[in-house]
Structure formats: C-alpha cells, structure tokens
XYZ file of C-alpha atoms in Angstrom:
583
model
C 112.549 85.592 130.540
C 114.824 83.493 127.614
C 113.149 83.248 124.388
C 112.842 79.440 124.913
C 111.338 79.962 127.569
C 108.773 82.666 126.548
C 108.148 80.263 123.342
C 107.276 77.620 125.834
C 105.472 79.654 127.856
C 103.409 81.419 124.683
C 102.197 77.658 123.289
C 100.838 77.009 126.712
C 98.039 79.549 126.573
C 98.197 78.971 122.502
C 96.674 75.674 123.578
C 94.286 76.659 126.109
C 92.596 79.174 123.430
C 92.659 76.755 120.386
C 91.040 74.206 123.176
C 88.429 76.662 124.276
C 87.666 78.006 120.435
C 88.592 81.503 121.765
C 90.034 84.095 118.853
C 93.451 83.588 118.667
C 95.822 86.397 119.640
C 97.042 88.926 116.572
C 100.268 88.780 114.732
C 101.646 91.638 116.636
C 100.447 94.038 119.412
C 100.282 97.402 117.357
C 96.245 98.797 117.077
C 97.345 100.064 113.741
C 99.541 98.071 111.781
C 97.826 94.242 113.357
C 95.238 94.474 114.506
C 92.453 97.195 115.058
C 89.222 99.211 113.634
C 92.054 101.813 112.050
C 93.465 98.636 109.987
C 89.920 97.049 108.905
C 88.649 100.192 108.172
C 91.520 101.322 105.886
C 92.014 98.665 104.171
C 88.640 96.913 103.304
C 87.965 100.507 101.921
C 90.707 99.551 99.540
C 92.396 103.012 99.316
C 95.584 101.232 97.669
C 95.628 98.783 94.996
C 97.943 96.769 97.379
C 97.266 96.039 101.081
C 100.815 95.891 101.704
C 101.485 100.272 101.260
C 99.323 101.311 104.235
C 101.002 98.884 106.633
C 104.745 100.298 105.280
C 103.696 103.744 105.633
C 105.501 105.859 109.252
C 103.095 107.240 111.183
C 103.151 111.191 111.321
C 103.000 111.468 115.368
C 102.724 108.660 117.805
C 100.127 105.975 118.171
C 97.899 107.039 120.606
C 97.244 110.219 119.310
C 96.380 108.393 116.131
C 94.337 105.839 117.712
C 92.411 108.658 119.622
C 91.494 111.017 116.534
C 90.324 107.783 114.789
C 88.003 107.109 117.463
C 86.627 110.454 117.505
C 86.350 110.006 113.626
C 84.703 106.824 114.024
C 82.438 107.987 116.374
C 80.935 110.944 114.709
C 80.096 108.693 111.468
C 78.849 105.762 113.583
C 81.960 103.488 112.962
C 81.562 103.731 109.318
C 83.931 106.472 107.811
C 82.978 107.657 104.585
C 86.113 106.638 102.376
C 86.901 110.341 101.554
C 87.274 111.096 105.007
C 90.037 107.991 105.451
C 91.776 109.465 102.619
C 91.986 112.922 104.402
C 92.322 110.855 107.836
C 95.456 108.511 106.557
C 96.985 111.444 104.498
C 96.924 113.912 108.208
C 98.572 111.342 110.030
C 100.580 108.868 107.884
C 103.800 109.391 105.828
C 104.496 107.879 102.471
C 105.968 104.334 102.114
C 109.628 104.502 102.284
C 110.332 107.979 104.260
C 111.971 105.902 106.641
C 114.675 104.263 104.139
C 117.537 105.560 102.671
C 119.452 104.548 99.152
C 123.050 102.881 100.809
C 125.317 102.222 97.850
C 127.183 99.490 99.467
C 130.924 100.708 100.491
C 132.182 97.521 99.633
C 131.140 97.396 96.076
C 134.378 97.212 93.497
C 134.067 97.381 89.692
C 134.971 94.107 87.799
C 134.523 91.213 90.307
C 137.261 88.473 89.571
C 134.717 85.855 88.273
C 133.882 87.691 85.381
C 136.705 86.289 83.933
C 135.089 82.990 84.099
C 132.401 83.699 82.066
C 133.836 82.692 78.337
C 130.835 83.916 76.030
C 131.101 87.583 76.015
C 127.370 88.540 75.972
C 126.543 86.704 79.076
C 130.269 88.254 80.495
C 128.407 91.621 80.121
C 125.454 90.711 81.431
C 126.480 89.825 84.710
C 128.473 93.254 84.630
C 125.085 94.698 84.908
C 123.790 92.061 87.143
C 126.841 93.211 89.774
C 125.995 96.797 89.152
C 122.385 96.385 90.385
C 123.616 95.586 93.766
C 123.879 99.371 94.214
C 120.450 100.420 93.460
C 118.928 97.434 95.615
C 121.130 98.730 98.897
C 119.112 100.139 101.781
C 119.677 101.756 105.313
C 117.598 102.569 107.855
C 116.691 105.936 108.632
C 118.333 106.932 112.946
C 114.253 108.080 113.375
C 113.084 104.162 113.265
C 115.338 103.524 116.150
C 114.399 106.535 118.190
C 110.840 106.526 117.646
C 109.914 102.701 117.103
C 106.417 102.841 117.939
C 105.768 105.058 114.582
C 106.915 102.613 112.208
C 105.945 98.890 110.651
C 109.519 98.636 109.847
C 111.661 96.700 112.180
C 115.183 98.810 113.214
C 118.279 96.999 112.036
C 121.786 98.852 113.188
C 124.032 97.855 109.633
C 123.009 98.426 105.339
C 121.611 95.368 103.198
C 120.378 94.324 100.837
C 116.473 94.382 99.726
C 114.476 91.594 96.888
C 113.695 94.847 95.079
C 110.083 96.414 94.039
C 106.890 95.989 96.555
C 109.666 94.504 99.060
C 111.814 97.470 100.288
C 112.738 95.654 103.299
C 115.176 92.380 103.441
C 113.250 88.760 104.239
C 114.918 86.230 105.740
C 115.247 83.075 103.157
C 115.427 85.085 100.026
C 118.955 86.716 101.919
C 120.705 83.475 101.077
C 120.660 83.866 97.660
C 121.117 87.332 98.011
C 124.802 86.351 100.365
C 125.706 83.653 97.307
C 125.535 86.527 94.807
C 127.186 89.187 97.363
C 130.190 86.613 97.878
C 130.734 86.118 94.192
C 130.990 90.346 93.694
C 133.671 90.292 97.346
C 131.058 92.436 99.233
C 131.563 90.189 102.381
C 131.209 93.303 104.470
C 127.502 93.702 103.392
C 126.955 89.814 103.967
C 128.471 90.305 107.809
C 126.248 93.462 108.022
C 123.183 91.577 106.870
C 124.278 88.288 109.094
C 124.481 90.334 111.855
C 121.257 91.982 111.484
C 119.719 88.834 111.339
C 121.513 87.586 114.745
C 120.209 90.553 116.367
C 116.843 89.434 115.503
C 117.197 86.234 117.106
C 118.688 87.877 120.139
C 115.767 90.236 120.470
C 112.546 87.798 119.236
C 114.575 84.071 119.640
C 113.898 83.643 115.615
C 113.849 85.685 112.332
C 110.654 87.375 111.147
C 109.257 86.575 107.604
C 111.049 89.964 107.349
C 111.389 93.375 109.248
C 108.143 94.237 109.476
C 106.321 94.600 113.172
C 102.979 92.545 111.438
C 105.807 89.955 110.519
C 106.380 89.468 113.697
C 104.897 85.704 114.483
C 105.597 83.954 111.345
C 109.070 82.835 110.397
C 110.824 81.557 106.507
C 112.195 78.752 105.908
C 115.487 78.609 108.049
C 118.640 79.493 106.344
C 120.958 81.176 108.920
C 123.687 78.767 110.048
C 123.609 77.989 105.983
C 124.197 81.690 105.761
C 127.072 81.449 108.393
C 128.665 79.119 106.472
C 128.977 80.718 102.863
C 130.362 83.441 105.008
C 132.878 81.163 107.032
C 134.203 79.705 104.169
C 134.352 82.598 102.067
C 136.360 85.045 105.146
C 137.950 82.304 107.353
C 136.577 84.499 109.884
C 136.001 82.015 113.029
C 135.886 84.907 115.552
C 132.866 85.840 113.774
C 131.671 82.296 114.195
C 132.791 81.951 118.101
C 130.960 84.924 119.041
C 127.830 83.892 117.259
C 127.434 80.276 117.694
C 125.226 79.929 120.153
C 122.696 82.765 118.813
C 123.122 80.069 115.524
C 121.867 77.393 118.287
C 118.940 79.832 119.383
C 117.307 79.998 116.345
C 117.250 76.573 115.960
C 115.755 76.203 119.229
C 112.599 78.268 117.995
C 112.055 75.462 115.261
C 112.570 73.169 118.038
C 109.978 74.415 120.886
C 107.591 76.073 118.264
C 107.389 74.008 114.759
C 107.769 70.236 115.829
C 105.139 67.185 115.320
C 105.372 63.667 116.164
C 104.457 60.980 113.624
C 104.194 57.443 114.707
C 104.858 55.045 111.616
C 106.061 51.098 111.674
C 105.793 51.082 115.758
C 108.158 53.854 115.800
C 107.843 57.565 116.547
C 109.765 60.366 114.544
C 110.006 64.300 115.205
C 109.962 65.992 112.302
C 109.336 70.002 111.466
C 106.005 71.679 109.684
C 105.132 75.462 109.200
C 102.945 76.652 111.805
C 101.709 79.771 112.854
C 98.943 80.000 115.781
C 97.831 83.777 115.047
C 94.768 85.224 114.107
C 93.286 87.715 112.325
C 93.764 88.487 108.282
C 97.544 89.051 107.503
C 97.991 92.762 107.907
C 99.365 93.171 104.107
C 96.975 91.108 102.758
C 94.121 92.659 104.831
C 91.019 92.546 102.183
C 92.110 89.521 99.868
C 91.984 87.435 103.741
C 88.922 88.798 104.994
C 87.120 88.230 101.759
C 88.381 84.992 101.543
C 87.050 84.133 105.011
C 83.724 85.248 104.022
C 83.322 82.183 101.794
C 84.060 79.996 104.769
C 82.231 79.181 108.107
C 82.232 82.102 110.875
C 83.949 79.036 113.450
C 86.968 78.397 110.645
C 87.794 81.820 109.566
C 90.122 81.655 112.473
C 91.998 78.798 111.409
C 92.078 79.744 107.850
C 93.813 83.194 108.514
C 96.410 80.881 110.725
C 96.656 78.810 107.953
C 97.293 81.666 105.259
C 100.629 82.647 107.639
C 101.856 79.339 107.711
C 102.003 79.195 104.157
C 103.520 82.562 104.044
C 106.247 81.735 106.717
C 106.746 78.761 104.227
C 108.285 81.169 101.330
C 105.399 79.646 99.204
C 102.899 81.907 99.351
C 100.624 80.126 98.137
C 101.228 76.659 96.096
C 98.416 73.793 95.255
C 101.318 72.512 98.263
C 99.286 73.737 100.863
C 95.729 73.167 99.158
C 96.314 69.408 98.329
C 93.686 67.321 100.547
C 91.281 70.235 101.359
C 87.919 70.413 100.555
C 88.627 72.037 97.296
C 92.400 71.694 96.219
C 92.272 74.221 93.434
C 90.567 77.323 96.352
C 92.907 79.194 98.544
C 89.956 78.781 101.170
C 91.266 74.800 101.497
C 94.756 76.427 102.598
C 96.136 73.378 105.207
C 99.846 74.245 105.811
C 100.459 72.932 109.108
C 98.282 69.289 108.022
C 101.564 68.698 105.914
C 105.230 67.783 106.908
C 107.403 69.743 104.274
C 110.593 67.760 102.608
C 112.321 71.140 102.179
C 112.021 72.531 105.698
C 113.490 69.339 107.409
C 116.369 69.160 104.779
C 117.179 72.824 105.598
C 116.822 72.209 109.225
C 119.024 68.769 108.479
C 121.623 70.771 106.835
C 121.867 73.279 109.377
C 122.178 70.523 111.985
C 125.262 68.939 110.118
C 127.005 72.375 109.575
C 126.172 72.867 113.508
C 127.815 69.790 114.375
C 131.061 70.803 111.876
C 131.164 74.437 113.535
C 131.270 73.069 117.398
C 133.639 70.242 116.250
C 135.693 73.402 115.084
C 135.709 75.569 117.857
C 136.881 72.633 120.082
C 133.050 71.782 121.844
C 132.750 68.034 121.299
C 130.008 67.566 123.119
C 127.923 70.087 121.486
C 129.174 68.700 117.887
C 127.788 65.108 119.167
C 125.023 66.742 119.982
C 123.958 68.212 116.283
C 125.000 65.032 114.916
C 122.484 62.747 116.402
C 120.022 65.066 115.728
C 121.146 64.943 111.944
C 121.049 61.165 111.969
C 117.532 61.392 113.764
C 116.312 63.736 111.301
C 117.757 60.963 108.437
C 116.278 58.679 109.444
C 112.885 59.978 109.902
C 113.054 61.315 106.267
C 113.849 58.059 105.196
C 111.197 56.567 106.951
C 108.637 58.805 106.579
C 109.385 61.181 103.521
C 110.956 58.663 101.305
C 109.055 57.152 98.445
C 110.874 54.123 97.511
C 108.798 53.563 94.225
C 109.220 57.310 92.690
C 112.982 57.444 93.980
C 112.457 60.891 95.462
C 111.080 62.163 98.832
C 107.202 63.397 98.816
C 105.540 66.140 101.836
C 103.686 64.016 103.949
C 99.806 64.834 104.971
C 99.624 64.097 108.822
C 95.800 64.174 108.615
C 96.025 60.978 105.932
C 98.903 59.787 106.504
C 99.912 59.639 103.128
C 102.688 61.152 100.741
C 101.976 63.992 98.355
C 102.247 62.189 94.896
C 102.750 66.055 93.157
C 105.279 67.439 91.277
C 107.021 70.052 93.265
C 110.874 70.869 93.434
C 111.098 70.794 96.738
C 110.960 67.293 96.456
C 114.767 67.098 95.651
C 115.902 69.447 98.600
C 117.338 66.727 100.862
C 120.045 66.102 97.380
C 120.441 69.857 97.546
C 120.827 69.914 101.381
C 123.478 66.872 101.166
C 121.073 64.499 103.471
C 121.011 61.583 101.889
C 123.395 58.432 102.010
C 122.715 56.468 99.010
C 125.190 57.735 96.382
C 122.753 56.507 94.110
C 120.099 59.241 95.159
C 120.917 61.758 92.774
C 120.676 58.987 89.979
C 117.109 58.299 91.069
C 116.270 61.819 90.871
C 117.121 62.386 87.530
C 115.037 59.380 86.925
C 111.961 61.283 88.957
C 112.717 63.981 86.508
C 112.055 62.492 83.227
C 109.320 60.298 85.007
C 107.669 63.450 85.822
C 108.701 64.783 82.002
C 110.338 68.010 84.133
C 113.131 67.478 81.303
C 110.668 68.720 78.324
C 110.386 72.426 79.670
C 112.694 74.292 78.043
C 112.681 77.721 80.073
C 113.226 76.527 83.439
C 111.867 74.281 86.070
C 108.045 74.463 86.931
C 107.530 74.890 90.100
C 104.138 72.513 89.925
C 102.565 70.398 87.477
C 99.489 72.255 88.145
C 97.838 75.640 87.506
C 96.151 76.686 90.024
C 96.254 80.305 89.622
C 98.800 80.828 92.794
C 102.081 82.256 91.997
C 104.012 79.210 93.748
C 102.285 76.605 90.662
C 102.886 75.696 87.164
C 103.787 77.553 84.840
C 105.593 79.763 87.086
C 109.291 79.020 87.758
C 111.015 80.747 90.587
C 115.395 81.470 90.804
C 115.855 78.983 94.113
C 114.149 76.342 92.699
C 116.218 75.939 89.650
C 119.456 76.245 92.610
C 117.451 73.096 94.481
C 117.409 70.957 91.396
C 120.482 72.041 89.504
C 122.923 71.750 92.429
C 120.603 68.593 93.923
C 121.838 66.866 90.448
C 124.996 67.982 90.111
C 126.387 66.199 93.593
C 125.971 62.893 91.172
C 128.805 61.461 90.371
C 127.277 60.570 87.397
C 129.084 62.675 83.896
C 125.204 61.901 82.729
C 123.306 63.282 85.386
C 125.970 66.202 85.629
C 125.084 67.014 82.024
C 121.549 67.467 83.091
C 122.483 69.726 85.736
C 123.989 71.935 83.513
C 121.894 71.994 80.770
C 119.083 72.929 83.765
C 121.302 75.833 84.286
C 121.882 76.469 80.837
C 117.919 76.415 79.902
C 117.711 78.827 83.020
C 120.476 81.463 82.189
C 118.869 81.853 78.553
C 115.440 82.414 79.634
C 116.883 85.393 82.404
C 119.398 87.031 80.088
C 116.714 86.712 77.013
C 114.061 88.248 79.403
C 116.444 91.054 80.509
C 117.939 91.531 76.788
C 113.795 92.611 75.873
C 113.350 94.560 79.347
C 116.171 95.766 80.847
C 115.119 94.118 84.419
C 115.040 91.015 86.523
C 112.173 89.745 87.932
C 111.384 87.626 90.980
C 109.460 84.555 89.108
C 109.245 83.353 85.157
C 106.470 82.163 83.290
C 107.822 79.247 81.461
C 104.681 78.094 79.546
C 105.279 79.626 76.063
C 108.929 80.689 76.277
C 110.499 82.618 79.429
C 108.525 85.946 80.224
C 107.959 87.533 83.584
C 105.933 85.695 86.296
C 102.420 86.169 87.254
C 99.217 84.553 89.681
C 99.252 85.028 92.941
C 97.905 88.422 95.059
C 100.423 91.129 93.547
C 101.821 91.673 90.253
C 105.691 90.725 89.513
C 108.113 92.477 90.904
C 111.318 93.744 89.431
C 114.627 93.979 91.384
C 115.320 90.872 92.313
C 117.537 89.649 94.986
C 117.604 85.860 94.859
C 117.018 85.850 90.999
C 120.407 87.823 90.487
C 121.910 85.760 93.207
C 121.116 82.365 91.450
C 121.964 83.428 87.878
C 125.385 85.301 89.239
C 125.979 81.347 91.460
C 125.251 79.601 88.258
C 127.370 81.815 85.698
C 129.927 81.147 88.341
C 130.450 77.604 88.258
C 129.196 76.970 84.557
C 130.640 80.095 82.679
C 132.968 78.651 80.888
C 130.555 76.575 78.948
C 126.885 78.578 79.280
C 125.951 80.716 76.112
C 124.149 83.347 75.449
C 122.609 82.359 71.710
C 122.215 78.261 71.000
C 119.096 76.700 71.230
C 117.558 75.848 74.725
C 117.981 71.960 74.989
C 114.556 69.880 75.103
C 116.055 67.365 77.341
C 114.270 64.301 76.003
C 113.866 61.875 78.953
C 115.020 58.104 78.727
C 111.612 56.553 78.960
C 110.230 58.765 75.596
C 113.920 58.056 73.657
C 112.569 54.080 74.811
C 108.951 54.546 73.309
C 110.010 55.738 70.163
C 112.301 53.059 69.792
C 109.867 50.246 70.326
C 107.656 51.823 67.836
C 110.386 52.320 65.385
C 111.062 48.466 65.825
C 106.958 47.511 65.402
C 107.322 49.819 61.896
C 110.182 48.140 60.696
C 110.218 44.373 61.784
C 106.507 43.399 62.018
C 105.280 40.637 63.554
C-alpha cells in the first residue's frame, strides 16, 4: 500500500472513532515506549526528573521478554509496583540513554571556513571560529545494533552522520535541521547536509512524511515542513541536480502528507479556500512528556482528556511547544489545559508550505516537467490567494492565525506573523514596508536583546520574554527583502541587537543555548516543561547566517540600538510643540 494511500486509508477509521467517542489509537505501536502499563507505571513514578530519558533508553533484550517479566512483576504487587522495585526492574532490562549513539566528528569539517574573512570586527571573527568548531562535538552516528535489532530501541535507524540541536535532544528533528543546513553550508560541510537530506528522504520513503524527529513515539506527529526548502540551500550551494532528479518526487511525497492529512476548508466572502493547520489524531499522553500530560488531563473532564493529549501533539508537531498561540480562545488562555492547535489556521505553516510549492514549481520547470511545474504553481497562487483572503489583516498591515471555531484573526503579537515576507509570498512590494510599520505599532522595536516571541507571559517557553534563533531569521530576513535603505536598516540593527545578546551570553558562559530571555538584558531561556538546553543547532546556524551577510558591519562592543519607532519619535514631537508654542 502507497503512503497516500495508507494516509487516506488511516483518516477513514480516524473518523469513525472520533465519531463514535472511542479512545483514539496511540502515537506508535510499541507496549513500551507508547503506549502500555510498563510506560504509565514508569513514568508517573517519576524515576527521572525528565520524562523524555526512559523513552531514549535501548532495551537490554527484546520486547516481549520485557513485556512478560513486567507482567509477572505487576502481578505479584497487584499492578502497583513499589517504586524501588521499577528502579531494580528498569535498571535489569534497560540501557542508559545514548548507548546506541556514537560521537561522528564530521569528515567534512575544514579549519578556517572562507567567510570568516567577512567578519570585519575581530572579536565576533573569533567567535564564530568557535561557533564552526562546535559542529564537531554536536555530530552523531548511529550505532549498526539500531538497525539490526530495531524493536529494542526508541531511536529511529538512519544509514548516514548528522547533526543533533545539542543537550536533552541527542537525536536530529526535522525543522530545527534547516538552520542547522544554513550554518553547515556557510562552514562547506555539504557532505553532512546531503547525509542529513538524505536521511530525511528515507523517512518519507519509509512513513510518507518526517517525524517530529527519530524517535518511534514521534512517529504520528510531524514539524513544520522544511524539506524542499532544505533541497534548495543544498541545490544552490552544490549545483548538484542529479541529486535533485533522483529525489524530486520523494520532495512531492512529503508534500502529499500535508495534503491528505493536515488540510481544512474555510468558506469566507461566498468562496471556499484550502488552507493547512497542525493536526494530530492520536491519543494517549505524549510518551516524553508522560506525567506533565496525564496530570494535566486530570484537571479536565474524563470525555476531553482524549482530545487534549491530541491537542498537546499538534502543538508539538507545530515546533511551538507550547505558545499562548495555541491557548488563545480556550476556556482559560493563560492554562495549557485550553491547548486548541488544530481550532487555528497557522500563517507560518502555509507560508512554508507556499514556499515549498514555488521552489517545487522552479525545480520541475528545471528538470524539463512542465506540467508538473504548472502544477505547483497554481497551487502557490491558490495558497496566495487564500492568505490574502483569509490571513491578511488589511488594518494591522501584517497577516494574523486565523481561529476556525470564531472565525476571527488572532490580534497577538507573534513573529510568525511576518513568515509569508520571509517565505517570499507576498506581491505587494510594499509588504515589507507595512511590516516594519506592524513592528513599531506593536513597539517590537524597543527590545533591545532580540525579538519576543509573544507579547505575553504565559509561563510557556514559546511566549514573551523568551526569544528563540529562527524567529529573529523570520523577521530579520522578512525585512530585509524591502527595498526600502530604511527598513533594511532595521533589519540589520535586528541582527545586530541579536548577535550582541548571543556572543555577550557566550563571552559569560562559554555555550549556546536554544532560547534567550530578553526581559532584563540577554540571558539563557527558560518556561516551558524542561530546563534550557545548551548545544544548539539552529541558534549557531542563525548567528553563523547572520554574521555571514552582515559581518562587515556587526560589532562585538557598541551599544544595542533601542530602535525608537516612528509613532513615539511623533508623540514626543507634538508634545515638544504644546511646551513650546502654547495655545
């Protein structure tokens, strides 16, 4: 059976169980790592400050013997171990997280990548020495053991070496790779970028999308979809088109899956639009987030626990896990309990899945397929219009996530809002004007540290005053396709404000971290369910992309900028003018 097909097939019965209130199936079919009395037991009895290490860890003989010495277990305490005896239980027949990895310094790695040179002020020069040297601690390879003995390990086999985000995340996800590729093409490892591509085609080859990331209880939830974007960096950076012919319609696959499995229908002036959402019909607390989802379904109805949990993954397959995003509209928009995902039609997803339709359309037109390339194309101008239409807020200047249960725009705050600039779907040339105007509307321009990823604090890691490495990429490069030397200057005094905080935050700690708190001058992130991670992939990635293009004029000691919007400059004026010529 195709993928399509079995996608097809799979939201059939989806619908008969949501219809008949029936639990809905688990996020994979493992008894341990899913799903399972083995998995509730372990981890409500906490024996891990993070859900996430008993999930990673190999199991020390197969599953069914396992499963069958945990029943007898069970059984002889009545279904309730003690939590000493899951200690001795899980240390008997489980290995220790990351026995089935391997350090891969990348073979491709050279000393003194040629856009150092770019980089005028010599601190920051240095500094992103040291960001290409981390490359080779954040390198992994699978173990041979993972691909002859599958069924012992969470960890998804993948034949070639990448690239991991670094700390809690020892395997590679699928959206924070991008960034990962930008930085790996700016230190001329393309080999590690085609190893990592083609891990991720496999993927789609063998499951007809990419996993969250390669994990087994990752399984049914995607990220936000950055593959053919992926292709492209690497197209343009090799010229390698054999690459491209070989892989295009795997490319076409994976859009397919966003097609069959994440599309809604809104109606709106007499006229009806497809657009995409994050949606995820599986049950069951997310495996690595076990307790913190069960206990959170406590405070809810028994008949919506269900839906909550499926709500939970489609945040996470949105990369913002979790955001006031998801919450707005709920019952109580500051709980994680009023988690509604799917309700709302994300502007970044559909100007990812836009972009990836126009690069489509540009690869087929290459290889000679004109039909194929016509094909992509209308469904670029579809996907145009229906942002316009339905996205589009014509008063702020910007495009807003729409709420399908109110049909209304989200009036929040969020960068996301400025993906479709980022994306290159838009066809005013005045958008990026408008944005900047959004901006200092929104007074975005006063933070000096970064941009906020909200407006409001909510206590999840994906809201104010956290400020995340892709987000800055949305908004900087979003402003920078202006042709406007004004709105330019903003774009690089974005990037400016964001290289200080990083290289000030890794002068004090020798690290980089994942997310920034930007409330009282640039630290390391926090909120959310784990503590902030060091490494990291798509942070170094971003600052490397950004030192890249603005290196001969970032610096490593003047003042961050407090970019003083139009509107305040206007204000003070006016008062200036009431002071000095009274009526």
């Amino acid at each position: 059976m195709s993928p399509r097909a079995g996608s097809l097939r799979l939201l059939l019965l989806l619908g008969l169980a949501l219809g008949s209130q029936e639990a809905l199936p688990p996020p994979c079919e493992s008894e341990i790592y899913c799903h399972g009395d083995l998995l509730r037991q372990v981890q409500m009895a906490k024996l891990y400050p993070d859900d996430k290490q008993f999930v990673d860890m190999p199991l020390s003989m197969d599953p069914a013997q396992v499963l069958q010495r945990f029943s007898t277990l069970a059984q002889a305490h009545n279904h309730s171990i003690p939590r000493q005896q899951l200690q001795e239980f899980v240390h008997q027949h489980f290995q220790p997280v990351g026995q089935e990895l391997e350090s891969w310094p990348p073979d491709d790695w050279t000393d003194s990548p040629q856009f150092l040179q770019k980089i005028s002020d010599a601190k920051l020069r240095t500094w992103a020495g040291e960001l290409h040297q981390i490359w080779k601690k954040l390198g992994k390879k699978i173990k041979p053991a993972v691909l002859s003995h599958p069924q012992r390990f969470s960890l998804i086999y993948s034949k070639h070496p990448f690239i991991v985000p670094g700390g809690r995340f020892v395997e590679f996800y699928y959206w924070d790779s991008y960034w990962v590729m930008e930085g790996l093409l700016l230190s001329n490892m393309a080999n590690t970028v085609r190893g990592m591509l083609q891990n991720f085609l496999d993927l789609v080859k063998t499951y007809g999308h990419i996993p969250n990331g390669a994990r087994v209880y990752y399984l049914q939830r995607s990220q936000p979809p950055l593959l053919t974007l992926m292709m492209d960096r690497y197209v343009a950076h090799t010229n390698n088109i054999t690459f491209l012919r070989e892989n295009i319609e795997t490319l076409a696959l994976e859009l397919d899956f966003w097609a069959v499995n994440r599309t809604v229908s809104v109606t709106s002036g007499g006229k009806s639009y497809i657009l995409n959402r994050y949606y995820v019909p599986y049950g069951g607390p997310r495996p690595e987030s076990y307790s913190k989802d069960a206990e959170l379904a406590d405070t809810v109805p028994e008949g919506d626990r269900e839906t909550l949990w499926a709500e939970l993954k489609a945040g996470a397959e949105s990369g913002w896990d979790f955001s006031s995003r998801w919450l707005v509209g709920g019952p109580n928009p500051n709980l994680l309990s009023s988690t509604r995902t799917s309700k709302m039609v994300p502007v970044d997803l559909n100007a990812f899945l836009c972009q990836a339709e126009g690069l489509m359309s540009s690869f087929y037109s290459r290889l000679g397929d004109d039909a194929q390339a016509a094909k992509y194309r209308d469904l670029r101008a579809q996907r145009l219009a229906a942002l316009q239409a339905l996205l589009w807020d014509e008063q702020k200047g910007i495009w807003l996530d729409y709420d399908l249960d109110s049909g209304t725009r989200n009036p929040e705050f969020y960068p996301s809002n400025l993906a479709p600039l980022w994306a290159g779907c838009f066809s005013d040339p005045g958008t990026a004007d408008k944005a900047l105007t959004y901006l200092e509307d929104s007074q975005i321009l006063t933070y000096r540290y970064g941009v906020p990823t909200s407006l409001r604090n909510t206590g999840q890691q994906w809201d104010f005053p956290n400020a995340w490495a892709p987000l800055q990429d949305l908004v900087i490069r979003g402003l920078a396709k202006s042709p406007s030397p004004q709105t330019q200057g903003v774009a690089f005094q974005l990037a400016q404000n964001w290289i200080r905080t990083n290289f000030d935050v890794y002068s004090q700690k020798s690290a980089m971290y994942e997310k920034y708190d930007i409330s009282s001058g640039g630290q390391p992130g926090g909120g959310g369910e784990y503590e902030v991670q060091e490494g990291f992939g798509w942070t170094n990635g971003v600052a490397l992309m950004l030192l890249d293009q603005y290196g001969d004029r970032l610096t490593s000691g003047t003042q961050l900028a407090l970019l003083v919007p139009h509107c305040l400059v206007a204000t003070l004026l006016l008062h200036l003018l009431h002071i000095f010529l009274p009526l």
